[in-house]
Amino acid sequence: MALAGCDSSGSSGPEKGDDNGAGTDLPPPIYSESAVPEYTLPSLLTTADGDSVTTPSDWWNQRRPQLLRRFRAHVYGHLPPTPPTVRIEHHSSDPSALDSTALRRHVTLHFTDRPEGPALDLLVFVPTEAEGPVPIFAGLNARGNHTVLPSDDWPVRTIIDRGYGLVVAHYGDLFPDRPEGFNESVYQIHAAEHDTTGRTGSALSAWAWGFHRMVDYAAQTDAIDADRVIAVGHSRLGKAALWAGATDRRLAAVVDNASGCGGSALFRRRYGERIVHIDTRFPHWFRDRFSQYRENESALPVDQHQLLALMAPRPVLVSAKTQDRWADPKGMFVSIKHASPAWTVLGHQGLATRTLPMPDAPVLSRAGYHLRSGEHTLNLVDWGVFLDHADRHVRSSDPS
Ligand code: GTR
C-alpha cells in the first residue's frame, strides 16, 4: 500500500541520494509499504502477568511502571540522578527585547558546588504583556543558544505574540553528541557512585534530564507557570522530548517534531531508519543492550506506541513531514493510533481519527497528529500547529 500523501523524495537519511549509508555494510532502508513485514506489536493494555488494564489504577500502579522499566532496561537506560538543588545564576535580563514584547533572560543552571561542574545555559523569553505566569515551550537546540533568535526553527516572536514563553538550551551542555561524550556529560555529576562507562545510560537520557531541569527552573521563576511547561524537540531532540515526558510527569505536554526512529516511529515496521542504522551511527544515543535488537526488532520487549502512551493523559502532538521517509511518517501515525487507548483508559479522548490524515490537515485531539508537506525540518508552519494544539489543551486546560 502506498503511503497516502507521503512523497518518495527527500529524507533525513545519512547520505542524500544514497540512503544506504555509502561505504558501510548497513542494509538498505525499506521505502515501500509492500516491503514492510507483518508484525505484531507488544500489547499496550496487558500487564506482564497477562492481566487486562481496564482502570486508571491498573495503568498507574502496574502497567505504566512496567513499561517505564522496560524502556530503561532495553532502550534509553537510566537518567542521571536528580540533583538535590539547582542553583540559578542570572547573567542578563532585557525587559524590552523583541520590540518590547518580551523579557529576555540569560541564566545558567548549576547542579553542583563545583565551579567546573556541568551546567546548563538557558535563554529565556517571556511575554511582557502577560497577566500572571505564562505557559512555556521548553526546547533543546543543536546549534547553540546564539542561533535561536534568527532561526526558522524557533520563531520566538510568534511564540511570544501567542502568549507563550520559550526556554531553550544547547544539548551539548548535557551530553556532547559523540560516542565519547559521556565523559563530559551531566552523568559526571555523580560519576563516583554510578556506572563510569556510560553503558547503562545514554545521550538521550541526558538530554531528557535537561528538559526536567528546565521544569526546575520554571518552578523557581514567578513569570512562568511550572504546571504548563511543554517539551518540544526536533528529530533527535524530539526523541529526547518524548523520553523526557515519559520520565517526568511535571511536563504538561510534549510536541514531537519528526522524531522518527527511536522517537515516535514504530521499530517493528522497519521502514526508513531501523535500529541497525541508528545504533551503528549513534551508539551513544541508547544504552548498551539496545544493540542486541539490530535487525531483530521483534525481540524488543517494547515498541514506540508504548512510549507515547507514557505521556497519557497529557497532551502529545506527533508532527511528521511528507518527504521525511527516513523518519517514517506513517509509522509515527500508526504509533500514536496504537497509543491512543491509554488516553481512553484514563477517561480522555485519544487520537480523533483511525486513518492517516491528509497532509496539512492536523488532527488536534489531545493525542494529536500532524503531517506537514515538506522535508525533515522544523518551521513556522509547524509552530502554528503546535500553538493551536497548546491553545486547545494546555492554555485552556480542556479536560477532554
Ligand atoms: C539522522 C538520524 C535521525 C535523526 C536525525 C537528526 O541522521 O538518523 O534519527 O535523529 O539525524 O537528529 O537530525
CSV table of C-alpha atoms and ligand atoms in Angstrom, one decimal:
chain,number,residue,atom,x,y,z
A,1,MET,CA,0.0,0.0,0.0
A,2,ALA,CA,1.4,3.4,-0.9
A,3,LEU,CA,1.7,5.9,1.9
A,4,ALA,CA,-1.0,8.4,1.1
A,5,GLY,CA,0.3,11.9,1.0
A,6,CYS,CA,3.9,11.0,1.6
A,7,ASP,CA,6.4,11.7,-1.0
A,8,SER,CA,9.2,9.5,-2.2
A,9,SER,CA,11.8,12.2,-2.5
A,10,GLY,CA,13.8,13.9,0.3
A,11,SER,CA,14.6,12.5,3.7
A,12,SER,CA,16.9,13.0,6.6
A,13,GLY,CA,18.9,9.8,5.8
A,14,PRO,CA,22.6,9.6,6.2
A,15,GLU,CA,23.5,10.3,2.6
A,16,LYS,CA,21.0,12.2,0.5
A,17,GLY,CA,20.6,10.2,-2.7
A,18,ASP,CA,22.3,7.2,-1.1
A,19,ASP,CA,20.3,6.3,2.0
A,20,ASN,CA,22.1,3.0,2.2
A,21,GLY,CA,24.9,4.8,4.1
A,22,ALA,CA,27.6,4.5,1.5
A,23,GLY,CA,30.7,2.6,2.5
A,24,THR,CA,29.0,0.7,5.2
A,25,ASP,CA,27.5,-2.8,5.5
A,26,LEU,CA,24.2,-1.4,6.6
A,27,PRO,CA,21.1,-2.9,5.0
A,28,PRO,CA,19.3,-0.5,2.6
A,29,PRO,CA,16.3,1.1,4.1
A,30,ILE,CA,12.8,-0.1,3.2
A,31,TYR,CA,10.9,2.6,1.4
A,32,SER,CA,8.0,0.7,0.1
A,33,GLU,CA,4.9,-0.3,2.1
A,34,SER,CA,4.8,-3.7,0.3
A,35,ALA,CA,8.2,-4.5,1.8
A,36,VAL,CA,7.1,-3.7,5.4
A,37,PRO,CA,7.0,-7.1,7.1
A,38,GLU,CA,4.0,-8.5,9.0
A,39,TYR,CA,4.4,-7.6,12.7
A,40,THR,CA,2.7,-7.9,16.0
A,41,LEU,CA,3.0,-5.0,18.4
A,42,PRO,CA,3.6,-5.7,22.1
A,43,SER,CA,0.4,-5.2,23.9
A,44,LEU,CA,-0.3,-1.8,25.5
A,45,LEU,CA,-3.0,-2.7,27.9
A,46,THR,CA,-2.0,-6.2,29.1
A,47,THR,CA,0.3,-6.4,32.1
A,48,ALA,CA,3.4,-8.6,32.3
A,49,ASP,CA,1.3,-11.1,34.2
A,50,GLY,CA,-1.3,-11.2,31.4
A,51,ASP,CA,-3.9,-9.1,33.2
A,52,SER,CA,-6.0,-6.6,31.2
A,53,VAL,CA,-5.6,-3.0,32.1
A,54,THR,CA,-9.1,-1.6,32.4
A,55,THR,CA,-8.9,1.1,35.1
A,56,PRO,CA,-6.7,4.2,35.8
A,57,SER,CA,-5.4,2.4,38.9
A,58,ASP,CA,-4.3,-0.6,36.7
A,59,TRP,CA,-2.5,1.8,34.5
A,60,TRP,CA,-0.8,4.0,37.1
A,61,ASN,CA,0.1,1.2,39.6
A,62,GLN,CA,1.0,-1.6,37.3
A,63,ARG,CA,1.3,-1.1,33.5
A,64,ARG,CA,2.9,2.3,33.4
A,65,PRO,CA,5.7,1.4,35.8
A,66,GLN,CA,6.3,-1.8,33.9
A,67,LEU,CA,6.6,0.0,30.6
A,68,LEU,CA,9.0,2.6,32.0
A,69,ARG,CA,11.2,-0.1,33.4
A,70,ARG,CA,11.4,-1.8,30.1
A,71,PHE,CA,12.3,1.4,28.2
A,72,ARG,CA,15.0,2.0,30.7
A,73,ALA,CA,16.3,-1.6,30.6
A,74,HIS,CA,16.3,-2.1,26.8
A,75,VAL,CA,16.3,1.3,25.0
A,76,TYR,CA,17.3,4.5,26.8
A,77,GLY,CA,19.0,3.4,30.1
A,78,HIS,CA,18.8,5.4,33.3
A,79,LEU,CA,18.8,9.1,33.6
A,80,PRO,CA,21.4,11.0,35.6
A,81,PRO,CA,20.2,11.4,39.2
A,82,THR,CA,18.0,14.4,40.1
A,83,PRO,CA,20.3,17.0,41.6
A,84,PRO,CA,19.3,17.9,45.2
A,85,THR,CA,19.4,21.6,44.3
A,86,VAL,CA,19.6,23.6,41.1
A,87,ARG,CA,21.2,27.0,41.6
A,88,ILE,CA,20.3,29.7,39.1
A,89,GLU,CA,22.9,32.2,38.1
A,90,HIS,CA,21.5,35.3,36.4
A,91,HIS,CA,23.6,36.8,33.8
A,92,SER,CA,21.5,39.3,31.9
A,93,SER,CA,17.9,40.5,31.7
A,94,ASP,CA,16.5,42.7,28.9
A,95,PRO,CA,12.9,43.8,29.6
A,96,SER,CA,12.5,45.4,26.1
A,97,ALA,CA,13.5,42.5,23.8
A,98,LEU,CA,11.7,41.9,20.5
A,99,ASP,CA,10.3,45.5,20.3
A,100,SER,CA,9.4,45.4,24.0
A,101,THR,CA,7.1,42.4,23.6
A,102,ALA,CA,9.4,40.1,25.6
A,103,LEU,CA,11.6,39.9,28.6
A,104,ARG,CA,14.8,38.1,27.6
A,105,ARG,CA,17.0,36.4,30.2
A,106,HIS,CA,20.2,34.6,30.1
A,107,VAL,CA,20.8,32.3,33.1
A,108,THR,CA,22.9,29.3,34.0
A,109,LEU,CA,21.7,26.3,36.0
A,110,HIS,CA,24.3,24.8,38.3
A,111,PHE,CA,23.9,21.3,39.6
A,112,THR,CA,26.9,21.1,42.0
A,113,ASP,CA,29.0,23.4,44.1
A,114,ARG,CA,32.0,22.9,41.8
A,115,PRO,CA,32.5,25.8,39.5
A,116,GLU,CA,33.8,23.5,36.8
A,117,GLY,CA,30.8,21.1,37.3
A,118,PRO,CA,28.4,20.6,34.4
A,119,ALA,CA,26.0,23.5,34.0
A,120,LEU,CA,23.2,24.4,31.6
A,121,ASP,CA,22.9,27.8,29.9
A,122,LEU,CA,19.3,28.9,29.3
A,123,LEU,CA,18.0,31.5,27.0
A,124,VAL,CA,14.5,32.6,28.2
A,125,PHE,CA,11.8,34.7,26.6
A,126,VAL,CA,8.6,35.6,28.4
A,127,PRO,CA,5.9,37.9,27.0
A,128,THR,CA,5.9,41.3,28.8
A,129,GLU,CA,2.1,41.7,28.3
A,130,ALA,CA,1.2,38.6,30.2
A,131,GLU,CA,-1.2,38.7,33.1
A,132,GLY,CA,0.2,36.1,35.5
A,133,PRO,CA,2.6,33.2,34.9
A,134,VAL,CA,2.7,32.0,31.3
A,135,PRO,CA,2.7,28.6,29.7
A,136,ILE,CA,6.2,28.0,28.2
A,137,PHE,CA,7.7,25.8,25.5
A,138,ALA,CA,11.0,24.2,26.6
A,139,GLY,CA,13.3,23.0,23.9
A,140,LEU,CA,16.8,21.9,23.3
A,141,ASN,CA,18.7,23.1,20.2
A,142,ALA,CA,21.5,21.5,18.3
A,143,ARG,CA,23.4,24.6,17.2
A,144,GLY,CA,23.8,26.8,20.3
A,145,ASN,CA,21.6,29.4,22.0
A,146,HIS,CA,23.0,32.2,20.0
A,147,THR,CA,21.5,30.7,16.8
A,148,VAL,CA,17.9,30.6,18.2
A,149,LEU,CA,16.7,34.1,17.6
A,150,PRO,CA,17.5,34.4,13.9
A,151,SER,CA,16.5,30.8,13.1
A,152,ASP,CA,13.4,29.3,11.4
A,153,ASP,CA,13.2,26.6,14.0
A,154,TRP,CA,12.4,28.9,16.8
A,155,PRO,CA,10.0,31.7,15.7
A,156,VAL,CA,10.3,33.5,19.0
A,157,ARG,CA,8.2,36.5,18.1
A,158,THR,CA,5.3,34.3,17.0
A,159,ILE,CA,5.5,32.3,20.2
A,160,ILE,CA,5.5,35.4,22.3
A,161,ASP,CA,2.7,37.0,20.3
A,162,ARG,CA,0.6,34.0,21.0
A,163,GLY,CA,1.2,34.4,24.7
A,164,TYR,CA,3.7,31.7,25.4
A,165,GLY,CA,7.2,31.8,26.8
A,166,LEU,CA,10.2,29.9,25.4
A,167,VAL,CA,13.2,28.5,27.2
A,168,VAL,CA,16.0,26.8,25.3
A,169,ALA,CA,19.4,25.2,25.9
A,170,HIS,CA,22.1,23.7,23.8
A,171,TYR,CA,22.0,19.9,24.0
A,172,GLY,CA,25.8,19.7,24.0
A,173,ASP,CA,25.8,21.2,27.6
A,174,LEU,CA,24.2,18.0,28.7
A,175,PHE,CA,25.9,15.3,26.6
A,176,PRO,CA,28.2,16.2,23.7
A,177,ASP,CA,26.8,14.4,20.7
A,178,ARG,CA,29.6,11.8,20.1
A,179,PRO,CA,30.3,8.3,21.5
A,180,GLU,CA,32.9,9.5,24.0
A,181,GLY,CA,30.6,12.4,25.1
A,182,PHE,CA,29.7,10.6,28.3
A,183,ASN,CA,33.0,11.8,29.9
A,184,GLU,CA,31.9,15.4,29.5
A,185,SER,CA,28.2,14.9,30.2
A,186,VAL,CA,25.9,15.5,33.2
A,187,TYR,CA,26.4,11.9,34.2
A,188,GLN,CA,29.8,13.1,35.6
A,189,ILE,CA,27.9,14.9,38.4
A,190,HIS,CA,27.6,11.5,40.1
A,191,ALA,CA,30.3,9.6,38.3
A,192,ALA,CA,31.8,8.3,41.5
A,193,GLU,CA,28.6,6.5,42.6
A,194,HIS,CA,27.5,5.2,39.2
A,195,ASP,CA,28.4,3.3,36.1
A,196,THR,CA,31.6,5.1,34.9
A,197,THR,CA,31.4,3.8,31.3
A,198,GLY,CA,28.1,5.3,30.3
A,199,ARG,CA,26.8,1.9,29.0
A,200,THR,CA,23.7,1.9,31.2
A,201,GLY,CA,22.9,5.5,30.5
A,202,SER,CA,22.6,7.3,27.2
A,203,ALA,CA,22.8,10.7,25.5
A,204,LEU,CA,19.0,10.6,25.0
A,205,SER,CA,18.6,10.1,28.8
A,206,ALA,CA,21.0,13.0,29.5
A,207,TRP,CA,19.1,15.2,27.1
A,208,ALA,CA,15.8,14.2,28.6
A,209,TRP,CA,17.2,15.1,32.0
A,210,GLY,CA,17.9,18.6,30.6
A,211,PHE,CA,14.2,19.0,30.0
A,212,HIS,CA,13.5,18.1,33.6
A,213,ARG,CA,15.9,20.8,34.8
A,214,MET,CA,14.1,23.3,32.7
A,215,VAL,CA,11.0,22.5,34.7
A,216,ASP,CA,13.0,23.0,37.9
A,217,TYR,CA,13.9,26.4,36.5
A,218,ALA,CA,10.2,27.2,35.8
A,219,ALA,CA,9.3,26.2,39.3
A,220,GLN,CA,11.7,28.9,40.6
A,221,THR,CA,10.6,31.6,38.3
A,222,ASP,CA,7.5,33.7,39.0
A,223,ALA,CA,6.8,34.7,35.4
A,224,ILE,CA,6.5,31.1,34.3
A,225,ASP,CA,3.7,28.6,35.1
A,226,ALA,CA,5.6,25.4,36.0
A,227,ASP,CA,2.4,23.4,35.6
A,228,ARG,CA,2.3,24.3,31.9
A,229,VAL,CA,5.8,23.5,30.5
A,230,ILE,CA,5.6,22.0,27.1
A,231,ALA,CA,8.6,20.0,25.9
A,232,VAL,CA,9.3,20.4,22.2
A,233,GLY,CA,12.1,18.8,20.1
A,234,HIS,CA,13.0,18.2,16.5
A,235,SER,CA,14.5,15.0,15.2
A,236,ARG,CA,17.0,13.5,17.7
A,237,LEU,CA,15.8,16.1,20.2
A,238,GLY,CA,12.2,15.1,19.5
A,239,LYS,CA,13.2,11.6,20.7
A,240,ALA,CA,14.7,13.3,23.8
A,241,ALA,CA,11.5,15.3,24.4
A,242,LEU,CA,9.3,12.2,24.3
A,243,TRP,CA,11.6,10.3,26.7
A,244,ALA,CA,11.6,13.4,29.0
A,245,GLY,CA,7.8,13.5,29.0
A,246,ALA,CA,7.7,9.8,29.8
A,247,THR,CA,10.0,10.1,32.7
A,248,ASP,CA,8.7,13.3,34.3
A,249,ARG,CA,5.0,13.9,34.7
A,250,ARG,CA,5.6,17.5,35.6
A,251,LEU,CA,6.0,18.2,31.9
A,252,ALA,CA,2.5,19.3,30.9
A,253,ALA,CA,2.7,18.2,27.3
A,254,VAL,CA,5.1,17.1,24.6
A,255,VAL,CA,5.5,18.1,21.0
A,256,ASP,CA,7.5,15.7,18.8
A,257,ASN,CA,8.7,17.1,15.5
A,258,ALA,CA,10.0,14.4,13.1
A,259,SER,CA,11.5,12.2,15.8
A,260,GLY,CA,11.3,9.1,13.7
A,261,CYS,CA,13.3,6.0,14.7
A,262,GLY,CA,13.9,5.9,18.4
A,263,GLY,CA,11.2,8.5,18.8
A,264,SER,CA,7.6,8.0,17.9
A,265,ALA,CA,8.0,5.7,14.8
A,266,LEU,CA,7.3,2.0,15.3
A,267,PHE,CA,10.5,-0.1,15.2
A,268,ARG,CA,8.6,-3.1,14.0
A,269,ARG,CA,7.6,-1.5,10.7
A,270,ARG,CA,11.3,-1.4,9.8
A,271,TYR,CA,10.5,1.4,7.3
A,272,GLY,CA,13.2,4.0,6.7
A,273,GLU,CA,15.7,4.2,9.6
A,274,ARG,CA,16.0,1.0,11.6
A,275,ILE,CA,17.7,0.1,14.8
A,276,VAL,CA,20.7,-1.3,12.9
A,277,HIS,CA,21.2,2.1,11.2
A,278,ILE,CA,20.7,4.3,14.2
A,279,ASP,CA,22.6,2.2,16.7
A,280,THR,CA,25.5,1.8,14.3
A,281,ARG,CA,25.8,5.5,13.6
A,282,PHE,CA,24.8,6.8,17.1
A,283,PRO,CA,25.6,4.1,19.6
A,284,HIS,CA,25.8,6.7,22.4
A,285,TRP,CA,22.2,7.7,22.0
A,286,PHE,CA,21.0,4.4,23.5
A,287,ARG,CA,22.1,2.1,26.3
A,288,ASP,CA,24.4,-0.9,25.7
A,289,ARG,CA,21.7,-3.6,25.5
A,290,PHE,CA,19.8,-1.8,22.6
A,291,SER,CA,22.4,-3.2,20.2
A,292,GLN,CA,21.1,-6.7,20.5
A,293,TYR,CA,17.9,-5.6,18.6
A,294,ARG,CA,19.7,-4.6,15.5
A,295,GLU,CA,17.9,-6.5,12.7
A,296,ASN,CA,15.9,-8.2,15.4
A,297,GLU,CA,13.2,-5.7,16.2
A,298,SER,CA,10.6,-8.4,17.0
A,299,ALA,CA,12.7,-9.4,20.1
A,300,LEU,CA,12.5,-5.9,21.6
A,301,PRO,CA,10.0,-6.1,24.5
A,302,VAL,CA,8.6,-2.6,23.8
A,303,ASP,CA,7.6,-0.6,20.8
A,304,GLN,CA,7.2,3.2,20.5
A,305,HIS,CA,3.4,3.3,20.8
A,306,GLN,CA,4.1,2.4,24.4
A,307,LEU,CA,6.5,5.3,24.7
A,308,LEU,CA,3.8,7.7,23.5
A,309,ALA,CA,1.3,6.1,25.9
A,310,LEU,CA,3.6,7.0,28.8
A,311,MET,CA,2.5,10.6,28.2
A,312,ALA,CA,-1.2,9.9,28.7
A,313,PRO,CA,-3.4,11.6,29.6
A,314,ARG,CA,-1.3,14.7,29.0
A,315,PRO,CA,-1.5,16.3,25.5
A,316,VAL,CA,1.0,15.0,23.0
A,317,LEU,CA,1.4,16.1,19.4
A,318,VAL,CA,3.3,14.0,16.8
A,319,SER,CA,4.3,16.0,13.8
A,320,ALA,CA,5.7,14.3,10.7
A,321,LYS,CA,6.7,15.5,7.2
A,322,THR,CA,5.6,14.0,3.9
A,323,GLN,CA,9.0,13.8,2.4
A,324,ASP,CA,10.8,12.5,5.5
A,325,ARG,CA,10.8,8.9,4.6
A,326,TRP,CA,13.8,8.1,6.8
A,327,ALA,CA,11.6,9.0,9.8
A,328,ASP,CA,8.6,7.0,8.6
A,329,PRO,CA,5.7,9.5,8.8
A,330,LYS,CA,3.2,6.7,8.6
A,331,GLY,CA,4.9,4.7,11.3
A,332,MET,CA,4.6,7.8,13.5
A,333,PHE,CA,0.9,7.9,12.8
A,334,VAL,CA,0.3,4.2,13.5
A,335,SER,CA,2.2,4.6,16.7
A,336,ILE,CA,0.0,7.4,18.1
A,337,LYS,CA,-3.0,5.5,16.9
A,338,HIS,CA,-2.0,2.4,18.9
A,339,ALA,CA,-1.0,4.6,21.9
A,340,SER,CA,-4.5,6.2,21.9
A,341,PRO,CA,-6.2,3.6,24.2
A,342,ALA,CA,-4.1,4.7,27.1
A,343,TRP,CA,-5.9,8.1,27.0
A,344,THR,CA,-9.2,6.3,26.8
A,345,VAL,CA,-8.5,4.2,29.9
A,346,LEU,CA,-7.7,7.4,31.7
A,347,GLY,CA,-11.0,8.9,30.7
A,348,HIS,CA,-9.8,11.2,28.0
A,349,GLN,CA,-10.2,11.4,24.2
A,350,GLY,CA,-7.2,9.9,22.4
A,351,LEU,CA,-6.5,10.4,18.7
A,352,ALA,CA,-9.6,11.6,16.9
A,353,THR,CA,-9.0,9.5,13.7
A,354,ARG,CA,-8.4,6.0,12.7
A,355,THR,CA,-7.0,6.8,9.3
A,356,LEU,CA,-3.9,8.6,8.2
A,357,PRO,CA,-4.9,12.2,7.8
A,358,MET,CA,-4.2,14.1,4.6
A,359,PRO,CA,-1.1,16.4,4.6
A,360,ASP,CA,-1.6,19.7,6.2
A,361,ALA,CA,-4.8,18.7,7.9
A,362,PRO,CA,-3.7,18.4,11.5
A,363,VAL,CA,-5.7,16.3,14.0
A,364,LEU,CA,-5.6,18.4,17.1
A,365,SER,CA,-7.1,16.0,19.6
A,366,ARG,CA,-5.4,15.6,22.9
A,367,ALA,CA,-3.3,12.8,21.4
A,368,GLY,CA,-2.7,14.6,18.1
A,369,TYR,CA,-1.0,14.0,14.7
A,370,HIS,CA,0.1,16.4,12.0
A,371,LEU,CA,1.5,15.6,8.6
A,372,ARG,CA,3.1,18.7,7.1
A,373,SER,CA,4.0,18.8,3.4
A,374,GLY,CA,7.7,19.1,3.0
A,375,GLU,CA,11.1,17.9,4.3
A,376,HIS,CA,12.6,17.0,7.6
A,377,THR,CA,12.7,20.4,9.2
A,378,LEU,CA,11.0,22.5,11.9
A,379,ASN,CA,9.4,25.7,10.7
A,380,LEU,CA,6.8,28.4,11.2
A,381,VAL,CA,4.0,26.3,9.8
A,382,ASP,CA,4.8,23.6,12.3
A,383,TRP,CA,4.8,26.1,15.1
A,384,GLY,CA,1.4,27.4,14.1
A,385,VAL,CA,0.1,23.9,14.6
A,386,PHE,CA,1.9,23.4,17.9
A,387,LEU,CA,0.5,26.7,19.2
A,388,ASP,CA,-3.1,25.7,18.1
A,389,HIS,CA,-2.7,22.4,19.9
A,390,ALA,CA,-1.3,24.1,23.0
A,391,ASP,CA,-4.1,26.7,23.0
A,392,ARG,CA,-6.7,23.9,23.0
A,393,HIS,CA,-5.1,21.5,25.5
A,394,VAL,CA,-2.6,23.4,27.7
A,395,ARG,CA,-3.7,27.0,27.8
A,396,SER,CA,-7.4,26.4,28.2
A,397,SER,CA,-6.8,23.1,30.1
A,398,ASP,CA,-9.6,21.5,28.1
A,399,PRO,CA,-10.4,18.4,30.1
A,400,SER,CA,-11.3,16.2,27.1
B,1,GTR,C1,19.7,11.5,11.5
B,1,GTR,C2,19.2,10.3,12.3
B,1,GTR,C3,17.8,10.5,12.7
B,1,GTR,C4,17.6,11.9,13.3
B,1,GTR,C5,18.4,13.0,12.6
B,1,GTR,C6,18.5,14.3,13.3
B,1,GTR,O1,20.9,11.3,10.9
B,1,GTR,O2,19.4,9.2,11.6
B,1,GTR,O3,17.4,9.5,13.6
B,1,GTR,O4,17.7,11.9,14.6
B,1,GTR,O5,19.7,12.6,12.3
B,1,GTR,O6,18.5,14.3,14.6
B,1,GTR,O7,18.7,15.3,12.7
